Amino acid sequence: MLGWIIFAVFAVMGVLFWTGKGGWLIAGYNTASAEEKKKYDEKKLNRTMAKGWTIITASLLFLNFAKEDMTPVFLAIFMILVFVGIGYILLMTNNCYVETEEMSETEKEKIAKERRNGRRYSLIILTILAALIGVPMFAGSVNIEFEEDKIRLSGFLVPGYTLEQKEILSVDYEKELDLGRRTNGNGSVRIQAGQFRNKRFGNYRLYSYNACREYVVIDTEDKTIVVNDKTPERTKELYEKLKIFSER
């Protein structure tokens, strides 16, 4: 419900921009003095905002429809659409200055300088934003460390988990497992890690690479842990290692 409310708010704001009545919503412009506002073409500014805002609103619509079957790929598409929408607004609003033939060369040069500076600052912001979005979405790894009597599991941006050897009841190899949905943790294009829930296990822990669709299922008395490696071959090796570890 909250997702649809946010979408509705964004959609209403988009309509205001498309009708040229959204100037009061534009940060910076809405607090500028009357003299400062004269430097901008408000109609063009609203139209630019409308186009970028439509992309962002479309991403929210996509997110709401995909929410029940949300996968890392869907999440990545959503983030990319948001980034494109924000990028369009930041870059294209620099073209919304008022320019007339009556302006002196000095005034035109001043506008050109402000436009160059605006684009430069926009690119810096977009670069930072791309790093903040890109690193969590496309990076990360799953780590499984064997010690004398325990295993330490961890994933990118997810707290570590320690499993005692004596807790393990069984270790099984599974193909094409239904992972269910994430309830807590990190889901990126590369990995999924944290707390998950599906019909078979109920609540369980997952540490896996998305590129591999084969898994090792570790059962204990009160929990299930599912892990894999980057490839089926390496996952099979991990299974053998875990099987030997559990039977010592």
PDB file of C-alpha atoms in Angstrom, residues 8-195:
ATOM      1  CA  ALA A   8       0.414   8.396  -6.563  1.00  0.00           C
ATOM      2  CA  VAL A   9       2.241  11.359  -4.990  1.00  0.00           C
ATOM      3  CA  PHE A  10       4.931  11.232  -7.686  1.00  0.00           C
ATOM      4  CA  ALA A  11       2.285  10.926 -10.403  1.00  0.00           C
ATOM      5  CA  VAL A  12       0.435  14.038  -9.143  1.00  0.00           C
ATOM      6  CA  MET A  13       3.706  15.965  -9.041  1.00  0.00           C
ATOM      7  CA  GLY A  14       4.407  14.816 -12.599  1.00  0.00           C
ATOM      8  CA  VAL A  15       1.044  16.164 -13.759  1.00  0.00           C
ATOM      9  CA  LEU A  16       1.868  19.525 -12.161  1.00  0.00           C
ATOM     10  CA  PHE A  17       5.186  19.633 -14.026  1.00  0.00           C
ATOM     11  CA  TRP A  18       3.566  18.667 -17.355  1.00  0.00           C
ATOM     12  CA  THR A  19       0.928  21.395 -16.960  1.00  0.00           C
ATOM     13  CA  GLY A  20       3.595  23.995 -16.156  1.00  0.00           C
ATOM     14  CA  LYS A  21       2.388  24.505 -12.584  1.00  0.00           C
ATOM     15  CA  GLY A  22       5.131  22.699 -10.699  1.00  0.00           C
ATOM     16  CA  GLY A  23       7.630  25.515 -10.291  1.00  0.00           C
ATOM     17  CA  TRP A  24       6.913  25.716  -6.563  1.00  0.00           C
ATOM     18  CA  LEU A  25       8.059  22.075  -6.240  1.00  0.00           C
ATOM     19  CA  ILE A  26      11.508  22.616  -7.782  1.00  0.00           C
ATOM     20  CA  ALA A  27      14.188  22.853  -5.097  1.00  0.00           C
ATOM     21  CA  GLY A  28      16.228  26.019  -5.395  1.00  0.00           C
ATOM     22  CA  TYR A  29      13.877  27.637  -7.881  1.00  0.00           C
ATOM     23  CA  ASN A  30      10.994  27.756  -5.391  1.00  0.00           C
ATOM     24  CA  THR A  31      13.094  29.697  -2.864  1.00  0.00           C
ATOM     25  CA  ALA A  32      14.825  31.990  -5.374  1.00  0.00           C
ATOM     26  CA  SER A  33      14.105  35.720  -5.455  1.00  0.00           C
ATOM     27  CA  ALA A  34      11.920  37.179  -8.196  1.00  0.00           C
ATOM     28  CA  GLU A  35      15.030  38.636  -9.816  1.00  0.00           C
ATOM     29  CA  GLU A  36      16.803  35.272  -9.786  1.00  0.00           C
ATOM     30  CA  LYS A  37      13.771  33.479 -11.258  1.00  0.00           C
ATOM     31  CA  LYS A  38      13.828  35.806 -14.267  1.00  0.00           C
ATOM     32  CA  LYS A  39      17.046  34.075 -15.379  1.00  0.00           C
ATOM     33  CA  TYR A  40      15.128  30.835 -16.036  1.00  0.00           C
ATOM     34  CA  ASP A  41      12.509  29.813 -18.571  1.00  0.00           C
ATOM     35  CA  GLU A  42       9.908  28.399 -16.172  1.00  0.00           C
ATOM     36  CA  LYS A  43       7.969  26.659 -18.947  1.00  0.00           C
ATOM     37  CA  LYS A  44      11.096  24.867 -20.155  1.00  0.00           C
ATOM     38  CA  LEU A  45      12.114  24.121 -16.569  1.00  0.00           C
ATOM     39  CA  ASN A  46       8.754  22.478 -15.867  1.00  0.00           C
ATOM     40  CA  ARG A  47       8.934  20.470 -19.079  1.00  0.00           C
ATOM     41  CA  THR A  48      12.430  19.236 -18.246  1.00  0.00           C
ATOM     42  CA  MET A  49      11.341  18.257 -14.751  1.00  0.00           C
ATOM     43  CA  ALA A  50       8.270  16.526 -16.197  1.00  0.00           C
ATOM     44  CA  LYS A  51      10.341  14.290 -18.493  1.00  0.00           C
ATOM     45  CA  GLY A  52      12.789  13.232 -15.773  1.00  0.00           C
ATOM     46  CA  TRP A  53       9.993  12.863 -13.231  1.00  0.00           C
ATOM     47  CA  THR A  54       8.050  10.612 -15.606  1.00  0.00           C
ATOM     48  CA  ILE A  55      11.019   8.231 -15.787  1.00  0.00           C
ATOM     49  CA  ILE A  56      11.267   8.128 -11.975  1.00  0.00           C
ATOM     50  CA  THR A  57       7.496   7.649 -11.622  1.00  0.00           C
ATOM     51  CA  ALA A  58       7.591   4.830 -14.192  1.00  0.00           C
ATOM     52  CA  SER A  59      10.299   3.144 -12.113  1.00  0.00           C
ATOM     53  CA  LEU A  60       8.026   3.286  -9.044  1.00  0.00           C
ATOM     54  CA  LEU A  61       5.185   1.744 -11.064  1.00  0.00           C
ATOM     55  CA  PHE A  62       7.554  -1.015 -12.203  1.00  0.00           C
ATOM     56  CA  LEU A  63       8.673  -1.584  -8.598  1.00  0.00           C
ATOM     57  CA  ASN A  64       5.091  -1.903  -7.337  1.00  0.00           C
ATOM     58  CA  PHE A  65       4.155  -4.458  -9.994  1.00  0.00           C
ATOM     59  CA  ALA A  66       7.358  -6.444  -9.454  1.00  0.00           C
ATOM     60  CA  LYS A  67       7.317  -6.334  -5.655  1.00  0.00           C
ATOM     61  CA  GLU A  68       5.787  -9.786  -5.126  1.00  0.00           C
ATOM     62  CA  ASP A  69       8.333 -11.389  -7.456  1.00  0.00           C
ATOM     63  CA  MET A  70      11.198  -9.015  -6.788  1.00  0.00           C
ATOM     64  CA  THR A  71      14.536 -10.316  -8.017  1.00  0.00           C
ATOM     65  CA  PRO A  72      17.951  -8.632  -8.009  1.00  0.00           C
ATOM     66  CA  VAL A  73      17.559  -7.974 -11.749  1.00  0.00           C
ATOM     67  CA  PHE A  74      14.233  -6.178 -11.215  1.00  0.00           C
ATOM     68  CA  LEU A  75      15.796  -4.140  -8.422  1.00  0.00           C
ATOM     69  CA  ALA A  76      18.715  -3.223 -10.686  1.00  0.00           C
ATOM     70  CA  ILE A  77      16.306  -2.084 -13.430  1.00  0.00           C
ATOM     71  CA  PHE A  78      14.470   0.070 -10.890  1.00  0.00           C
ATOM     72  CA  MET A  79      17.692   1.687  -9.657  1.00  0.00           C
ATOM     73  CA  ILE A  80      18.901   2.320 -13.217  1.00  0.00           C
ATOM     74  CA  LEU A  81      15.603   4.009 -14.152  1.00  0.00           C
ATOM     75  CA  VAL A  82      15.801   6.229 -11.076  1.00  0.00           C
ATOM     76  CA  PHE A  83      19.405   7.110 -11.918  1.00  0.00           C
ATOM     77  CA  VAL A  84      18.470   7.962 -15.525  1.00  0.00           C
ATOM     78  CA  GLY A  85      15.580  10.150 -14.353  1.00  0.00           C
ATOM     79  CA  ILE A  86      17.718  12.037 -11.850  1.00  0.00           C
ATOM     80  CA  GLY A  87      20.545  12.359 -14.363  1.00  0.00           C
ATOM     81  CA  TYR A  88      18.227  13.811 -16.997  1.00  0.00           C
ATOM     82  CA  ILE A  89      16.899  16.411 -14.547  1.00  0.00           C
ATOM     83  CA  LEU A  90      20.324  17.430 -13.259  1.00  0.00           C
ATOM     84  CA  LEU A  91      21.883  17.780 -16.706  1.00  0.00           C
ATOM     85  CA  MET A  92      19.000  19.198 -18.723  1.00  0.00           C
ATOM     86  CA  THR A  93      17.923  21.872 -16.238  1.00  0.00           C
ATOM     87  CA  ASN A  94      21.168  23.610 -17.170  1.00  0.00           C
ATOM     88  CA  ASN A  95      19.537  24.373 -20.549  1.00  0.00           C
ATOM     89  CA  CYS A  96      16.635  26.268 -19.006  1.00  0.00           C
ATOM     90  CA  TYR A  97      18.201  29.727 -18.838  1.00  0.00           C
ATOM     91  CA  VAL A  98      16.433  32.610 -20.586  1.00  0.00           C
ATOM     92  CA  GLU A  99      18.416  33.821 -23.579  1.00  0.00           C
ATOM     93  CA  THR A 100      17.329  36.564 -25.988  1.00  0.00           C
ATOM     94  CA  GLU A 101      18.921  38.286 -28.963  1.00  0.00           C
ATOM     95  CA  GLU A 102      18.824  41.573 -27.068  1.00  0.00           C
ATOM     96  CA  MET A 103      21.277  40.272 -24.466  1.00  0.00           C
ATOM     97  CA  SER A 104      24.791  41.619 -24.519  1.00  0.00           C
ATOM     98  CA  GLU A 105      27.761  39.356 -25.176  1.00  0.00           C
ATOM     99  CA  THR A 106      28.743  39.727 -21.519  1.00  0.00           C
ATOM    100  CA  GLU A 107      25.335  38.486 -20.355  1.00  0.00           C
ATOM    101  CA  LYS A 108      25.433  35.561 -22.802  1.00  0.00           C
ATOM    102  CA  GLU A 109      28.920  34.615 -21.660  1.00  0.00           C
ATOM    103  CA  LYS A 110      27.777  34.722 -18.023  1.00  0.00           C
ATOM    104  CA  ILE A 111      24.914  32.335 -18.827  1.00  0.00           C
ATOM    105  CA  ALA A 112      27.269  30.046 -20.738  1.00  0.00           C
ATOM    106  CA  LYS A 113      29.618  29.979 -17.742  1.00  0.00           C
ATOM    107  CA  GLU A 114      26.779  29.171 -15.329  1.00  0.00           C
ATOM    108  CA  ARG A 115      25.619  26.407 -17.671  1.00  0.00           C
ATOM    109  CA  ARG A 116      29.136  24.886 -17.813  1.00  0.00           C
ATOM    110  CA  ASN A 117      29.478  25.028 -14.040  1.00  0.00           C
ATOM    111  CA  GLY A 118      26.033  23.506 -13.596  1.00  0.00           C
ATOM    112  CA  ARG A 119      26.889  20.589 -15.868  1.00  0.00           C
ATOM    113  CA  ARG A 120      30.189  20.079 -14.096  1.00  0.00           C
ATOM    114  CA  TYR A 121      28.519  19.938 -10.675  1.00  0.00           C
ATOM    115  CA  SER A 122      25.776  17.684 -12.069  1.00  0.00           C
ATOM    116  CA  LEU A 123      28.353  15.218 -13.389  1.00  0.00           C
ATOM    117  CA  ILE A 124      30.118  15.163 -10.012  1.00  0.00           C
ATOM    118  CA  ILE A 125      26.809  14.436  -8.249  1.00  0.00           C
ATOM    119  CA  LEU A 126      25.931  11.722 -10.776  1.00  0.00           C
ATOM    120  CA  THR A 127      29.346  10.099 -10.406  1.00  0.00           C
ATOM    121  CA  ILE A 128      28.947   9.944  -6.620  1.00  0.00           C
ATOM    122  CA  LEU A 129      25.377   8.673  -7.013  1.00  0.00           C
ATOM    123  CA  ALA A 130      26.478   6.008  -9.506  1.00  0.00           C
ATOM    124  CA  ALA A 131      29.129   4.792  -7.049  1.00  0.00           C
ATOM    125  CA  LEU A 132      26.632   4.677  -4.176  1.00  0.00           C
ATOM    126  CA  ILE A 133      24.132   2.736  -6.298  1.00  0.00           C
ATOM    127  CA  GLY A 134      26.528   0.664  -8.398  1.00  0.00           C
ATOM    128  CA  VAL A 135      28.800  -0.757  -5.713  1.00  0.00           C
ATOM    129  CA  PRO A 136      26.004  -2.322  -3.598  1.00  0.00           C
ATOM    130  CA  MET A 137      24.091  -3.482  -6.689  1.00  0.00           C
ATOM    131  CA  PHE A 138      26.859  -5.017  -8.788  1.00  0.00           C
ATOM    132  CA  ALA A 139      29.642  -5.894  -6.333  1.00  0.00           C
ATOM    133  CA  GLY A 140      30.059  -8.127  -3.319  1.00  0.00           C
ATOM    134  CA  SER A 141      30.942 -11.709  -2.482  1.00  0.00           C
ATOM    135  CA  VAL A 142      29.965 -14.598  -0.229  1.00  0.00           C
ATOM    136  CA  ASN A 143      32.612 -15.883   2.182  1.00  0.00           C
ATOM    137  CA  ILE A 144      32.637 -19.300   3.863  1.00  0.00           C
ATOM    138  CA  GLU A 145      35.533 -19.903   6.251  1.00  0.00           C
ATOM    139  CA  PHE A 146      36.191 -23.305   7.806  1.00  0.00           C
ATOM    140  CA  GLU A 147      37.729 -23.464  11.282  1.00  0.00           C
ATOM    141  CA  GLU A 148      38.440 -26.397  13.588  1.00  0.00           C
ATOM    142  CA  ASP A 149      34.899 -26.844  14.885  1.00  0.00           C
ATOM    143  CA  LYS A 150      32.878 -24.108  13.211  1.00  0.00           C
ATOM    144  CA  ILE A 151      32.085 -22.365   9.946  1.00  0.00           C
ATOM    145  CA  ARG A 152      31.907 -18.614   9.531  1.00  0.00           C
ATOM    146  CA  LEU A 153      29.507 -17.314   6.869  1.00  0.00           C
ATOM    147  CA  SER A 154      29.335 -13.760   5.625  1.00  0.00           C
ATOM    148  CA  GLY A 155      28.101 -11.727   2.675  1.00  0.00           C
ATOM    149  CA  PHE A 156      28.589  -8.205   1.371  1.00  0.00           C
ATOM    150  CA  LEU A 157      26.815  -5.702   3.678  1.00  0.00           C
ATOM    151  CA  VAL A 158      25.425  -8.572   5.793  1.00  0.00           C
ATOM    152  CA  PRO A 159      26.449  -9.429   9.381  1.00  0.00           C
ATOM    153  CA  GLY A 160      28.472 -12.617   9.727  1.00  0.00           C
ATOM    154  CA  TYR A 161      27.037 -15.867  11.066  1.00  0.00           C
ATOM    155  CA  THR A 162      28.836 -18.687  12.868  1.00  0.00           C
ATOM    156  CA  LEU A 163      27.679 -22.308  12.582  1.00  0.00           C
ATOM    157  CA  GLU A 164      29.058 -24.868  15.039  1.00  0.00           C
ATOM    158  CA  GLN A 165      29.994 -28.285  13.620  1.00  0.00           C
ATOM    159  CA  LYS A 166      27.987 -30.064  16.316  1.00  0.00           C
ATOM    160  CA  GLU A 167      24.814 -28.197  15.256  1.00  0.00           C
ATOM    161  CA  ILE A 168      24.762 -29.716  11.751  1.00  0.00           C
ATOM    162  CA  LEU A 169      22.241 -32.540  11.288  1.00  0.00           C
ATOM    163  CA  SER A 170      22.466 -32.987   7.514  1.00  0.00           C
ATOM    164  CA  VAL A 171      24.068 -31.564   4.367  1.00  0.00           C
ATOM    165  CA  ASP A 172      22.279 -31.980   1.027  1.00  0.00           C
ATOM    166  CA  TYR A 173      22.829 -30.897  -2.563  1.00  0.00           C
ATOM    167  CA  GLU A 174      19.923 -29.176  -4.353  1.00  0.00           C
ATOM    168  CA  LYS A 175      19.269 -27.887  -7.881  1.00  0.00           C
ATOM    169  CA  GLU A 176      16.845 -25.144  -8.928  1.00  0.00           C
ATOM    170  CA  LEU A 177      15.776 -24.335  -5.392  1.00  0.00           C
ATOM    171  CA  ASP A 178      12.927 -21.849  -4.883  1.00  0.00           C
ATOM    172  CA  LEU A 179      14.611 -19.192  -2.759  1.00  0.00           C
ATOM    173  CA  GLY A 180      11.399 -17.413  -1.819  1.00  0.00           C
ATOM    174  CA  ARG A 181      11.757 -13.785  -0.726  1.00  0.00           C
ATOM    175  CA  ARG A 182      14.309 -11.835   1.259  1.00  0.00           C
ATOM    176  CA  THR A 183      13.108 -10.552   4.636  1.00  0.00           C
ATOM    177  CA  ASN A 184      16.386  -8.986   5.707  1.00  0.00           C
ATOM    178  CA  GLY A 185      19.864  -8.644   4.258  1.00  0.00           C
ATOM    179  CA  ASN A 186      21.361  -7.721   0.894  1.00  0.00           C
ATOM    180  CA  GLY A 187      20.157  -8.585  -2.590  1.00  0.00           C
ATOM    181  CA  SER A 188      22.251  -7.407  -5.511  1.00  0.00           C
ATOM    182  CA  VAL A 189      22.754  -8.444  -9.120  1.00  0.00           C
ATOM    183  CA  ARG A 190      25.737 -10.547  -7.995  1.00  0.00           C
ATOM    184  CA  ILE A 191      24.755 -12.070  -4.626  1.00  0.00           C
ATOM    185  CA  GLN A 192      21.929 -12.616  -2.177  1.00  0.00           C
ATOM    186  CA  ALA A 193      22.622 -12.924   1.515  1.00  0.00           C
ATOM    187  CA  GLY A 194      20.718 -12.667   4.765  1.00  0.00           C
ATOM    188  CA  GLN A 195      17.352 -13.814   6.077  1.00  0.00           C
TER     189      GLN A 195
END
